[in-house]
Amino acid sequence: MKNFQGKVAAITGAASGMGRTLALELARRGCHLSLSDVNEKGLAETALLAAKAGLPHGVKVTTAKLNVADREAMVAWADQTAREHGQVNLIFNNAGVALGAFVETVKPEDFEWIMGINFWGVVWGTQAFLPHLKRAGEGHVVNTSSLFGLLASPTQGTYNSSKFAVRGFTEALRQELDMANCGVSATCVHPGGIRTNIARAAKMDESMNHATGGQAEAARSRFDKMLNVTTAESAALQILRAVERKQRRVLVGPDAKLMDFFVRLLGSWYQPGSVWLSRKLMKG
Ligand SMILES: NC(=O)c1ccc[n+]([C@@H]2O[C@H](COP(=O)([O-])OP(=O)(O)OC[C@H]3O[C@@H](n4cnc5c(N)ncnc54)[C@H](O)[C@@H]3O)[C@@H](O)[C@H]2O)c1
């Protein structure tokens, strides 16, 4: 997609972090917005800021409370977006959550919770919006995986599962869209550490408290600090540039680029390094 002026973009998880900065940057470029999140207060704030940013272009902003794990609600929101805006060109399947837990003992309900949002949310969003993007004739699916969709880490097994799945799903989707030559494309986004609310909002299994010697909150704060590499504003710019260039994947931030390089170089031998780092993060 060469530019976003006059297009319509739908964004999930728009109340905070990269969802918000994507909304604001798109509004500045004259793109109309359909925004959703479970957090209605944050969503209303984003909508207000986006309407202000898009004022010179007369940008239209609509909002909907949406849990991305709810397939029927996703379909209804996609239809509503098309009705309210006349067309849809972009879907950013961005909403996501984090969970600290060990693979051996993670609660089934917690595993289902994170997969429901991080993986199934992306699947439902893609399937619900694709017919609308095709109808518009020019469209793009932007699915957010992670650096943790390229490498795995202790206590992140559930998050890794969801983000590796998003990567496989999106790479297959991109190739199918290339085969169909239908005017719609797809990009898989792999952010490294981005300064957002994700670590602070993360769920922690009780086993994390034991593994950190009762210091789970200190470990969370160390992890949060580790994500202070790239601002959410810069991440949005990098993601939008990748969409303009029709990139298959985008590595967001220097840490994502560096770690991707090491994983390619070392193959599975990156894992001992990851074990060392995780021990440090857990014990301080
Ligand atoms: N911040 C990072 O370092 C980082 C790194 C790699 C990938 N990511 C991914 O980037 C995406 C955006 O996250 P962020 O860092 O901006 O975090 P964030 O916590 O600031 O924003 C995530 C948003 O998703 C929303 N959300 C949570 N559950 C939802 C649900 N069931 N339905 C709809 N919305 C829901 C939250 O309310 C929040 O507004 C996520 O998919 C995340 O996994 C983030």
mmCIF file of C-alpha atoms and ligand atoms in Angstrom, residues 13 15-19 37-39 66-68 94-97 117 144-146 159 163 191-194 196-198 227, ligand 1:
data_model
loop_
_atom_site.group_PDB
_atom_site.id
_atom_site.type_symbol
_atom_site.label_atom_id
_atom_site.label_comp_id
_atom_site.label_asym_id
_atom_site.label_seq_id
_atom_site.Cartn_x
_atom_site.Cartn_y
_atom_site.Cartn_z
ATOM 1 C CA GLY A 13 -5.944 -3.395 21.151
ATOM 2 C CA ALA A 15 -6.438 1.537 23.940
ATOM 3 C CA SER A 16 -2.724 1.418 24.695
ATOM 4 C CA GLY A 17 0.843 0.934 23.447
ATOM 5 C CA MET A 18 1.438 0.231 19.765
ATOM 6 C CA GLY A 19 -2.304 0.050 18.993
ATOM 7 C CA ASP A 37 -10.293 -2.853 22.720
ATOM 8 C CA VAL A 38 -11.654 -4.408 25.925
ATOM 9 C CA ASN A 39 -10.475 -1.310 27.813
ATOM 10 C CA LEU A 66 -14.329 -5.920 21.549
ATOM 11 C CA ASN A 67 -12.754 -9.029 23.039
ATOM 12 C CA VAL A 68 -10.706 -10.400 20.123
ATOM 13 C CA ASN A 94 -2.459 -6.031 17.384
ATOM 14 C CA ALA A 95 -4.197 -6.872 20.711
ATOM 15 C CA GLY A 96 -2.051 -9.065 22.927
ATOM 16 C CA VAL A 97 -1.328 -10.143 26.498
ATOM 17 C CA ILE A 117 -6.261 -13.486 22.549
ATOM 18 C CA THR A 144 1.524 -8.846 15.389
ATOM 19 C CA SER A 145 3.787 -11.694 16.425
ATOM 20 C CA SER A 146 6.944 -10.891 18.436
ATOM 21 C CA TYR A 159 3.467 -16.619 24.821
ATOM 22 C CA LYS A 163 3.471 -15.882 18.703
ATOM 23 C CA PRO A 191 8.660 -6.299 17.782
ATOM 24 C CA GLY A 192 11.609 -6.533 20.159
ATOM 25 C CA GLY A 193 11.341 -4.663 23.470
ATOM 26 C CA ILE A 194 8.849 -1.820 23.068
ATOM 27 C CA THR A 196 4.315 -0.159 26.492
ATOM 28 C CA ASN A 197 2.063 -1.487 29.240
ATOM 29 C CA ILE A 198 2.406 -5.168 28.308
ATOM 30 C CA LEU A 227 11.527 -3.785 27.096
HETATM 31 N N1 LIG B 1 5.770 -4.302 24.118
HETATM 32 C C1 LIG B 1 6.605 -5.208 23.652
HETATM 33 O O1 LIG B 1 7.800 -5.237 24.011
HETATM 34 C C2 LIG B 1 6.132 -6.228 22.637
HETATM 35 C C3 LIG B 1 7.087 -7.047 22.043
HETATM 36 C C4 LIG B 1 6.663 -7.980 21.093
HETATM 37 C C5 LIG B 1 5.336 -8.072 20.745
HETATM 38 N N2 LIG B 1 4.423 -7.257 21.340
HETATM 39 C C6 LIG B 1 3.018 -7.407 20.931
HETATM 40 O O2 LIG B 1 2.528 -6.152 20.486
HETATM 41 C C7 LIG B 1 1.098 -6.120 20.621
HETATM 42 C C8 LIG B 1 0.677 -4.823 21.267
HETATM 43 O O3 LIG B 1 1.082 -4.846 22.631
HETATM 44 P P1 LIG B 1 1.656 -3.566 23.414
HETATM 45 O O4 LIG B 1 3.069 -3.837 23.713
HETATM 46 O O5 LIG B 1 1.266 -2.322 22.734
HETATM 47 O O6 LIG B 1 0.887 -3.773 24.825
HETATM 48 P P2 LIG B 1 -0.223 -2.932 25.612
HETATM 49 O O7 LIG B 1 -0.501 -3.735 26.828
HETATM 50 O O8 LIG B 1 0.209 -1.528 25.793
HETATM 51 O O9 LIG B 1 -1.477 -2.976 24.611
HETATM 52 C C9 LIG B 1 -2.206 -4.150 24.384
HETATM 53 C C10 LIG B 1 -3.680 -3.785 24.241
HETATM 54 O O10 LIG B 1 -4.420 -4.999 23.996
HETATM 55 C C11 LIG B 1 -5.626 -4.904 24.730
HETATM 56 N N3 LIG B 1 -6.227 -6.223 24.979
HETATM 57 C C12 LIG B 1 -5.859 -7.139 25.909
HETATM 58 N N4 LIG B 1 -6.686 -8.199 25.868
HETATM 59 C C13 LIG B 1 -7.595 -7.950 24.884
HETATM 60 C C14 LIG B 1 -8.697 -8.667 24.351
HETATM 61 N N5 LIG B 1 -9.074 -9.860 24.857
HETATM 62 N N6 LIG B 1 -9.395 -8.121 23.320
HETATM 63 C C15 LIG B 1 -9.056 -6.892 22.841
HETATM 64 N N7 LIG B 1 -8.035 -6.164 23.308
HETATM 65 C C16 LIG B 1 -7.309 -6.689 24.317
HETATM 66 C C17 LIG B 1 -5.247 -4.200 26.025
HETATM 67 O O11 LIG B 1 -6.389 -3.652 26.696
HETATM 68 C C18 LIG B 1 -4.269 -3.151 25.510
HETATM 69 O O12 LIG B 1 -4.936 -1.953 25.187
HETATM 70 C C19 LIG B 1 0.735 -7.383 21.399
HETATM 71 O O13 LIG B 1 0.271 -8.369 20.500
HETATM 72 C C20 LIG B 1 2.052 -7.814 22.022
HETATM 73 O O14 LIG B 1 2.097 -9.201 22.280
HETATM 74 C C21 LIG B 1 4.786 -6.346 22.275
#
